[in-house]
């Protein structure tokens, strides 16, 4: 795969007061290139509990390839390909969620906890073209 038809990939997860920051960060790093910077934003829950939002935006083509190769290692990647029509919106963004606990173990499994949003390149910027481009990339990986 010479070029990657994604402008960027955003990864985000929440670290709640009952969770260890380092472990949640380790889970997010399952998808990221080594030593990739992670942003932290502190927030507060409804009852005043601490919430830390951990996020990273990957824009470099080689680094995007790394993230996508991690996504492609999911055991049910065929199901993701089959669901692309439902996973790409009218703004050409591709959405997928992963299990935070599995990611902490180093496994890539669909579930809840880590959100991936990838902006798909499409010229013209139409949903159908974005779905086609995302499908091609996920089949090549």
XYZ file of N, CA, C and O in Angstrom:
564
model
N 0.867 -1.168 0.000
C 0.000 0.000 0.000
C 0.911 1.226 0.000
O 1.591 1.507 0.963
N 0.942 1.948 -1.101
C 1.831 3.094 -1.205
C 1.242 4.327 -0.528
O 1.916 5.028 0.209
N -0.002 4.624 -0.789
C -0.618 5.776 -0.149
C -1.757 5.311 0.753
O -2.301 4.234 0.570
N -2.067 6.136 1.708
C -3.129 5.818 2.654
C -4.240 6.841 2.460
O -4.017 8.027 2.653
N -5.437 6.398 2.076
C -6.515 7.369 1.825
C -7.234 7.835 3.096
O -8.451 7.809 3.181
N -6.439 8.238 4.088
C -6.978 8.792 5.321
C -6.233 10.085 5.621
O -5.010 10.120 5.568
N -6.963 11.126 5.929
C -6.331 12.386 6.315
C -5.711 12.266 7.704
O -4.619 12.766 7.947
N -6.432 11.627 8.609
C -5.941 11.441 9.973
C -6.773 10.365 10.652
O -7.834 9.972 10.174
N -6.257 9.903 11.803
C -6.974 8.956 12.658
C -6.944 9.522 14.070
O -5.876 9.862 14.581
N -8.111 9.651 14.685
C -8.221 10.079 16.084
C -8.558 8.866 16.937
O -9.457 8.089 16.591
N -7.849 8.718 18.045
C -8.151 7.686 19.034
C -8.420 8.380 20.350
O -7.717 9.322 20.720
N -9.457 7.900 21.073
C -9.826 8.542 22.333
C -10.393 7.515 23.301
O -11.115 6.604 22.913
N -10.066 7.714 24.564
C -10.636 6.886 25.613
C -10.742 7.720 26.886
O -10.106 8.752 27.024
N -11.568 7.259 27.802
C -11.759 7.930 29.080
C -11.132 7.092 30.180
O -11.221 5.867 30.170
N -10.517 7.772 31.126
C -9.981 7.113 32.309
C -10.796 7.620 33.493
O -10.709 8.793 33.861
N -11.592 6.741 34.052
C -12.471 7.103 35.157
C -11.721 7.008 36.486
O -10.635 6.429 36.572
N -12.304 7.554 37.523
C -11.669 7.601 38.844
C -11.324 6.208 39.367
O -10.367 6.051 40.132
N -12.053 5.198 38.940
C -11.809 3.832 39.408
C -10.720 3.115 38.611
O -10.381 1.979 38.919
N -10.172 3.787 37.589
C -9.167 3.164 36.723
C -7.797 3.791 36.944
O -7.680 4.949 37.345
N -6.773 3.032 36.634
C -5.394 3.496 36.736
C -4.992 4.168 35.416
O -5.090 3.559 34.347
N -4.535 5.420 35.487
C -4.161 6.193 34.294
C -3.156 5.450 33.413
O -3.281 5.439 32.196
N -2.155 4.865 34.033
C -1.082 4.190 33.288
C -1.619 2.986 32.519
O -1.216 2.718 31.394
N -2.538 2.264 33.119
C -3.110 1.089 32.457
C -3.993 1.500 31.283
O -3.981 0.860 30.234
N -4.756 2.564 31.460
C -5.613 3.053 30.375
C -4.742 3.586 29.232
O -5.015 3.336 28.058
N -3.678 4.285 29.591
C -2.751 4.773 28.562
C -2.116 3.605 27.818
O -1.973 3.631 26.592
N -1.747 2.559 28.525
C -1.172 1.369 27.899
C -2.164 0.752 26.914
O -1.790 0.302 25.838
N -3.441 0.738 27.272
C -4.468 0.206 26.370
C -4.527 1.033 25.087
O -4.581 0.486 23.983
N -4.492 2.341 25.203
C -4.530 3.210 24.025
C -3.280 3.020 23.171
O -3.352 3.030 21.939
N -2.149 2.812 23.806
C -0.885 2.634 23.088
C -0.855 1.345 22.254
O -0.014 1.212 21.367
N -1.768 0.429 22.502
C -1.861 -0.781 21.686
C -2.039 -0.418 20.219
O -1.562 -1.126 19.332
N -2.697 0.700 19.955
C -2.990 1.105 18.583
C -1.977 2.081 18.004
O -1.948 2.295 16.798
N -1.169 2.702 18.849
C -0.299 3.796 18.426
C 1.129 3.348 18.159
O 1.601 2.371 18.751
N 1.839 4.099 17.294
C 3.271 3.840 17.120
C 4.008 4.067 18.441
O 3.525 4.794 19.320
N 5.170 3.489 18.566
C 5.949 3.583 19.800
C 6.244 5.036 20.164
O 6.590 5.845 19.305
N 6.098 5.362 21.429
C 6.379 6.698 21.990
C 5.544 7.812 21.362
O 5.949 8.979 21.379
N 4.396 7.483 20.815
C 3.542 8.511 20.213
C 2.945 9.367 21.332
O 2.517 8.838 22.363
N 2.912 10.695 21.161
C 2.376 11.553 22.228
C 0.870 11.391 22.419
O 0.122 11.290 21.437
N 0.463 11.364 23.666
C -0.950 11.254 24.023
C -1.336 12.504 24.793
O -0.647 12.894 25.741
N -2.418 13.126 24.372
C -2.912 14.320 25.070
C -3.812 13.894 26.225
O -4.543 12.903 26.123
N -3.769 14.677 27.285
C -4.605 14.427 28.461
C -5.426 15.674 28.741
O -4.895 16.777 28.752
N -6.704 15.474 28.968
C -7.590 16.577 29.348
C -8.366 16.121 30.580
O -8.988 15.054 30.570
N -8.315 16.907 31.627
C -9.020 16.550 32.863
C -10.438 17.094 32.800
O -10.683 18.205 32.354
N -11.345 16.274 33.280
C -12.750 16.638 33.304
C -13.350 16.130 34.598
O -12.675 15.512 35.416
N -14.631 16.387 34.750
C -15.312 15.984 35.967
C -16.644 15.342 35.610
O -17.374 15.837 34.756
N -16.954 14.237 36.269
C -18.213 13.553 36.041
C -19.375 14.259 36.729
O -19.204 15.253 37.438
N -20.549 13.737 36.545
C -21.773 14.322 37.093
C -21.726 14.464 38.616
O -22.248 15.420 39.178
N -21.089 13.507 39.271
C -21.028 13.533 40.732
C -19.695 14.067 41.257
O -19.350 13.859 42.415
N -18.964 14.771 40.399
C -17.701 15.361 40.814
C -16.514 14.427 40.719
O -15.415 14.777 41.145
N -16.719 13.240 40.196
C -15.614 12.296 40.068
C -14.675 12.714 38.937
O -15.064 13.364 37.987
N -13.415 12.326 39.054
C -12.375 12.681 38.099
C -12.503 11.824 36.829
O -12.685 10.612 36.901
N -12.388 12.467 35.687
C -12.325 11.779 34.400
C -11.183 12.404 33.613
O -11.105 13.630 33.493
N -10.292 11.578 33.117
C -9.203 12.054 32.270
C -9.473 11.525 30.862
O -9.688 10.324 30.673
N -9.493 12.428 29.899
C -9.695 12.046 28.501
C -8.320 11.915 27.864
O -7.546 12.873 27.830
N -8.008 10.716 27.385
C -6.746 10.455 26.704
C -7.024 10.380 25.212
O -7.922 9.647 24.786
N -6.248 11.141 24.421
C -6.497 11.138 22.981
C -5.206 11.328 22.204
O -4.213 11.843 22.726
N -5.252 10.902 20.949
C -4.117 11.072 20.048
C -4.652 11.219 18.632
O -5.607 10.540 18.251
N -4.042 12.131 17.877
C -4.375 12.286 16.460
C -3.138 11.892 15.665
O -2.070 12.461 15.835
N -3.312 10.923 14.788
C -2.229 10.417 13.953
C -2.462 10.933 12.539
O -3.513 10.678 11.950
N -1.476 11.674 11.996
C -1.638 12.286 10.677
C -0.592 11.831 9.667
O -0.845 11.848 8.471
N 0.579 11.427 10.116
C 1.648 10.976 9.237
C 1.246 9.645 8.586
O 0.741 8.748 9.252
N 1.499 9.504 7.278
C 1.043 8.314 6.543
C 1.571 7.008 7.130
O 0.829 6.038 7.264
N 2.854 6.964 7.491
C 3.413 5.732 8.063
C 2.762 5.401 9.405
O 2.506 4.240 9.715
N 2.511 6.430 10.186
C 1.878 6.218 11.490
C 0.415 5.822 11.334
O -0.093 4.988 12.086
N -0.278 6.400 10.349
C -1.664 5.995 10.062
C -1.672 4.532 9.633
O -2.527 3.752 10.064
N -0.704 4.134 8.805
C -0.586 2.735 8.388
C -0.427 1.818 9.600
O -1.027 0.736 9.656
N 0.371 2.255 10.576
C 0.569 1.465 11.788
C -0.758 1.261 12.530
O -1.098 0.138 12.914
N -1.510 2.334 12.720
C -2.799 2.242 13.406
C -3.740 1.320 12.638
O -4.386 0.441 13.216
N -3.796 1.494 11.324
C -4.695 0.671 10.513
C -4.286 -0.794 10.515
O -5.146 -1.681 10.481
N -2.992 -1.065 10.595
C -2.566 -2.466 10.664
C -3.008 -3.093 11.980
O -3.354 -4.278 12.031
N -3.018 -2.297 13.053
C -3.533 -2.792 14.328
C -5.036 -3.086 14.213
O -5.512 -4.110 14.675
N -5.758 -2.170 13.583
C -7.200 -2.363 13.379
C -7.448 -3.631 12.565
O -8.321 -4.437 12.884
N -6.646 -3.827 11.519
C -6.823 -4.991 10.640
C -6.496 -6.303 11.337
O -6.893 -7.365 10.864
N -5.804 -6.240 12.483
C -5.477 -7.474 13.209
C -6.650 -7.977 14.050
O -6.566 -9.054 14.641
N -7.742 -7.221 14.100
C -8.926 -7.669 14.845
C -9.439 -8.974 14.243
O -9.489 -9.123 13.020
N -9.822 -9.921 15.076
C -10.271 -11.214 14.561
C -11.531 -11.132 13.692
O -11.754 -11.981 12.844
N -12.331 -10.096 13.884
C -13.571 -9.978 13.108
C -13.496 -8.830 12.092
O -14.487 -8.173 11.812
N -12.322 -8.647 11.493
C -12.158 -7.558 10.532
C -13.069 -7.742 9.322
O -13.499 -6.762 8.705
N -13.401 -8.970 8.994
C -14.325 -9.215 7.874
C -15.693 -8.603 8.164
O -16.330 -8.049 7.278
N -16.127 -8.688 9.407
C -17.411 -8.090 9.793
C -17.344 -6.568 9.681
O -18.309 -5.925 9.265
N -16.193 -5.980 10.012
C -16.024 -4.533 9.883
C -16.146 -4.132 8.421
O -16.832 -3.167 8.083
N -15.496 -4.891 7.543
C -15.595 -4.602 6.108
C -17.042 -4.680 5.634
O -17.488 -3.861 4.834
N -17.772 -5.657 6.139
C -19.175 -5.835 5.735
C -20.055 -4.697 6.251
O -21.091 -4.392 5.655
N -19.643 -4.061 7.349
C -20.436 -2.994 7.972
C -20.002 -1.590 7.542
O -20.493 -0.608 8.096
N -19.101 -1.469 6.590
C -18.560 -0.155 6.236
C -19.630 0.851 5.845
O -19.498 2.030 6.138
N -20.690 0.400 5.194
C -21.766 1.326 4.833
C -22.361 2.003 6.063
O -22.806 3.146 5.991
N -22.375 1.287 7.178
C -22.922 1.843 8.418
C -21.866 2.559 9.252
O -22.205 3.288 10.184
N -20.595 2.365 8.943
C -19.511 2.914 9.763
C -18.883 4.173 9.182
O -18.030 4.775 9.805
N -19.287 4.564 7.967
C -18.797 5.797 7.356
C -19.975 6.751 7.241
O -21.017 6.393 6.694
N -19.802 7.969 7.773
C -20.906 8.931 7.756
C -20.832 9.858 6.533
O -19.941 9.719 5.684
N -21.760 10.780 6.446
C -21.832 11.696 5.303
C -20.663 12.669 5.245
O -20.435 13.299 4.222
N -19.923 12.807 6.338
C -18.736 13.662 6.360
C -17.468 12.883 6.049
O -16.360 13.358 6.300
N -17.627 11.664 5.554
C -16.508 10.783 5.180
C -15.657 10.373 6.385
O -14.454 10.151 6.268
N -16.260 10.270 7.546
C -15.562 9.806 8.741
C -15.936 8.355 9.008
O -17.106 7.981 8.939
N -14.923 7.561 9.333
C -15.065 6.141 9.631
C -14.969 5.974 11.146
O -14.042 6.495 11.770
N -15.923 5.263 11.740
C -15.982 5.095 13.195
C -15.904 3.616 13.564
O -16.510 2.771 12.903
N -15.194 3.351 14.662
C -15.072 1.997 15.173
C -14.717 2.091 16.655
O -14.018 3.032 17.070
N -15.193 1.157 17.458
C -14.846 1.142 18.881
C -14.184 -0.180 19.240
O -14.481 -1.219 18.646
N -13.295 -0.105 20.233
C -12.537 -1.274 20.651
C -12.645 -1.470 22.152
O -12.840 -0.520 22.906
N -12.475 -2.706 22.566
C -12.540 -3.093 23.966
C -11.284 -2.611 24.692
O -10.164 -2.988 24.334
N -11.472 -1.771 25.689
C -10.351 -1.185 26.429
C -9.588 -2.253 27.212
O -8.359 -2.232 27.260
N -10.291 -3.182 27.827
C -9.635 -4.213 28.623
C -8.801 -5.138 27.737
O -7.677 -5.497 28.075
N -9.329 -5.513 26.579
C -8.569 -6.347 25.635
C -7.331 -5.600 25.152
O -6.251 -6.180 25.039
N -7.489 -4.304 24.864
C -6.352 -3.503 24.402
C -5.270 -3.433 25.472
O -4.076 -3.446 25.156
N -5.659 -3.380 26.733
C -4.677 -3.384 27.814
C -3.844 -4.664 27.772
O -2.642 -4.654 28.022
N -4.465 -5.776 27.414
C -3.760 -7.059 27.284
C -2.952 -7.129 25.989
O -2.241 -8.105 25.755
N -3.110 -6.126 25.114
C -2.396 -6.134 23.839
C -3.200 -6.733 22.705
O -2.679 -6.915 21.602
N -4.465 -7.033 22.959
C -5.330 -7.627 21.940
C -6.212 -6.550 21.317
O -6.586 -5.585 21.979
N -6.546 -6.740 20.051
C -7.423 -5.809 19.351
C -8.758 -6.506 19.143
O -8.855 -7.456 18.364
N -9.760 -6.069 19.895
C -11.100 -6.644 19.799
C -12.117 -5.515 19.770
O -11.959 -4.520 20.477
N -13.158 -5.700 18.983
C -14.213 -4.692 18.982
C -14.959 -4.757 20.310
O -15.100 -5.805 20.906
N -15.401 -3.609 20.757
C -16.119 -3.509 22.021
C -16.243 -2.051 22.392
O -16.283 -1.188 21.521
N -16.272 -1.783 23.679
C -16.432 -0.409 24.148
C -15.194 0.041 24.907
O -14.505 -0.759 25.518
N -14.962 1.343 24.871
C -13.895 1.914 25.678
C -12.935 2.777 24.893
O -12.504 3.812 25.367
N -12.554 2.361 23.703
C -11.644 3.133 22.869
C -12.354 3.436 21.559
O -12.828 2.530 20.885
N -12.414 4.709 21.210
C -13.100 5.140 19.987
C -12.085 5.552 18.941
O -11.171 6.321 19.218
N -12.263 5.022 17.740
C -11.444 5.408 16.598
C -12.325 6.167 15.628
O -13.428 5.721 15.304
N -11.837 7.316 15.182
C -12.507 8.095 14.146
C -11.449 8.437 13.121
O -10.419 9.023 13.462
N -11.669 8.035 11.882
C -10.701 8.288 10.821
C -11.378 9.060 9.698
O -12.457 8.689 9.247
N -10.741 10.118 9.265
C -11.259 10.924 8.162
C -10.749 10.309 6.858
O -9.547 10.286 6.592
N -11.676 9.800 6.053
C -11.333 9.117 4.811
C -11.216 10.128 3.683
O -12.081 10.985 3.519
N -10.144 10.018 2.900
C -9.995 10.863 1.718
C -10.976 10.373 0.666
O -11.075 9.171 0.406
N -11.674 11.299 0.056
C -12.605 10.957 -1.022
C -12.737 12.164 -1.934
O -13.055 13.260 -1.475
N -12.465 11.952 -3.195
C -12.584 13.029 -4.186
C -13.484 12.539 -5.306
O -13.111 11.607 -6.013
N -14.656 13.109 -5.460
C -15.252 14.159 -4.630
C -15.633 13.616 -3.253
O -15.753 12.410 -3.078
N -15.807 14.505 -2.312
C -16.067 14.124 -0.922
C -17.484 13.601 -0.759
O -18.368 14.269 -0.235
N -17.682 12.392 -1.202
C -18.984 11.722 -1.119
C -18.833 10.470 -0.271
O -17.806 9.780 -0.326
N -19.854 10.172 0.479
C -19.845 9.019 1.369
C -19.519 7.724 0.626
O -18.738 6.896 1.094
N -20.118 7.533 -0.544
C -19.926 6.295 -1.308
C -18.454 6.109 -1.690
O -17.923 4.998 -1.621
N -17.798 7.183 -2.097
C -16.379 7.115 -2.459
C -15.540 6.830 -1.217
O -14.568 6.071 -1.281
N -15.897 7.414 -0.083
C -15.174 7.176 1.163
C -15.296 5.710 1.591
O -14.312 5.100 2.021
N -16.475 5.131 1.456
C -16.685 3.712 1.791
C -15.806 2.844 0.901
O -15.140 1.908 1.361
N -15.776 3.159 -0.378
C -14.965 2.401 -1.338
C -13.478 2.480 -0.962
O -12.779 1.459 -0.955
N -12.983 3.679 -0.636
C -11.574 3.851 -0.269
C -11.243 3.113 1.024
O -10.192 2.478 1.124
N -12.127 3.200 2.006
C -11.883 2.506 3.276
C -11.878 0.994 3.064
O -11.038 0.292 3.636
N -12.767 0.503 2.232
C -12.821 -0.939 1.954
C -11.525 -1.405 1.307
O -10.962 -2.438 1.681
N -11.032 -0.641 0.341
C -9.779 -1.017 -0.337
C -8.626 -1.115 0.650
O -7.844 -2.068 0.615
N -8.518 -0.138 1.539
C -7.423 -0.147 2.511
C -7.547 -1.328 3.459
O -6.572 -2.029 3.716
N -8.732 -1.583 3.962
C -8.907 -2.680 4.914
C -8.703 -4.039 4.258
O -8.336 -5.009 4.934
N -8.893 -4.134 2.961
C -8.625 -5.398 2.259
C -7.144 -5.584 1.990
O -6.664 -6.719 1.944
N -6.402 -4.488 1.819
C -4.972 -4.563 1.546
C -4.159 -4.910 2.781
O -3.074 -5.459 2.682
N -4.650 -4.567 3.951
C -3.882 -4.771 5.181
C -3.871 -6.224 5.620
O -4.723 -6.987 5.382
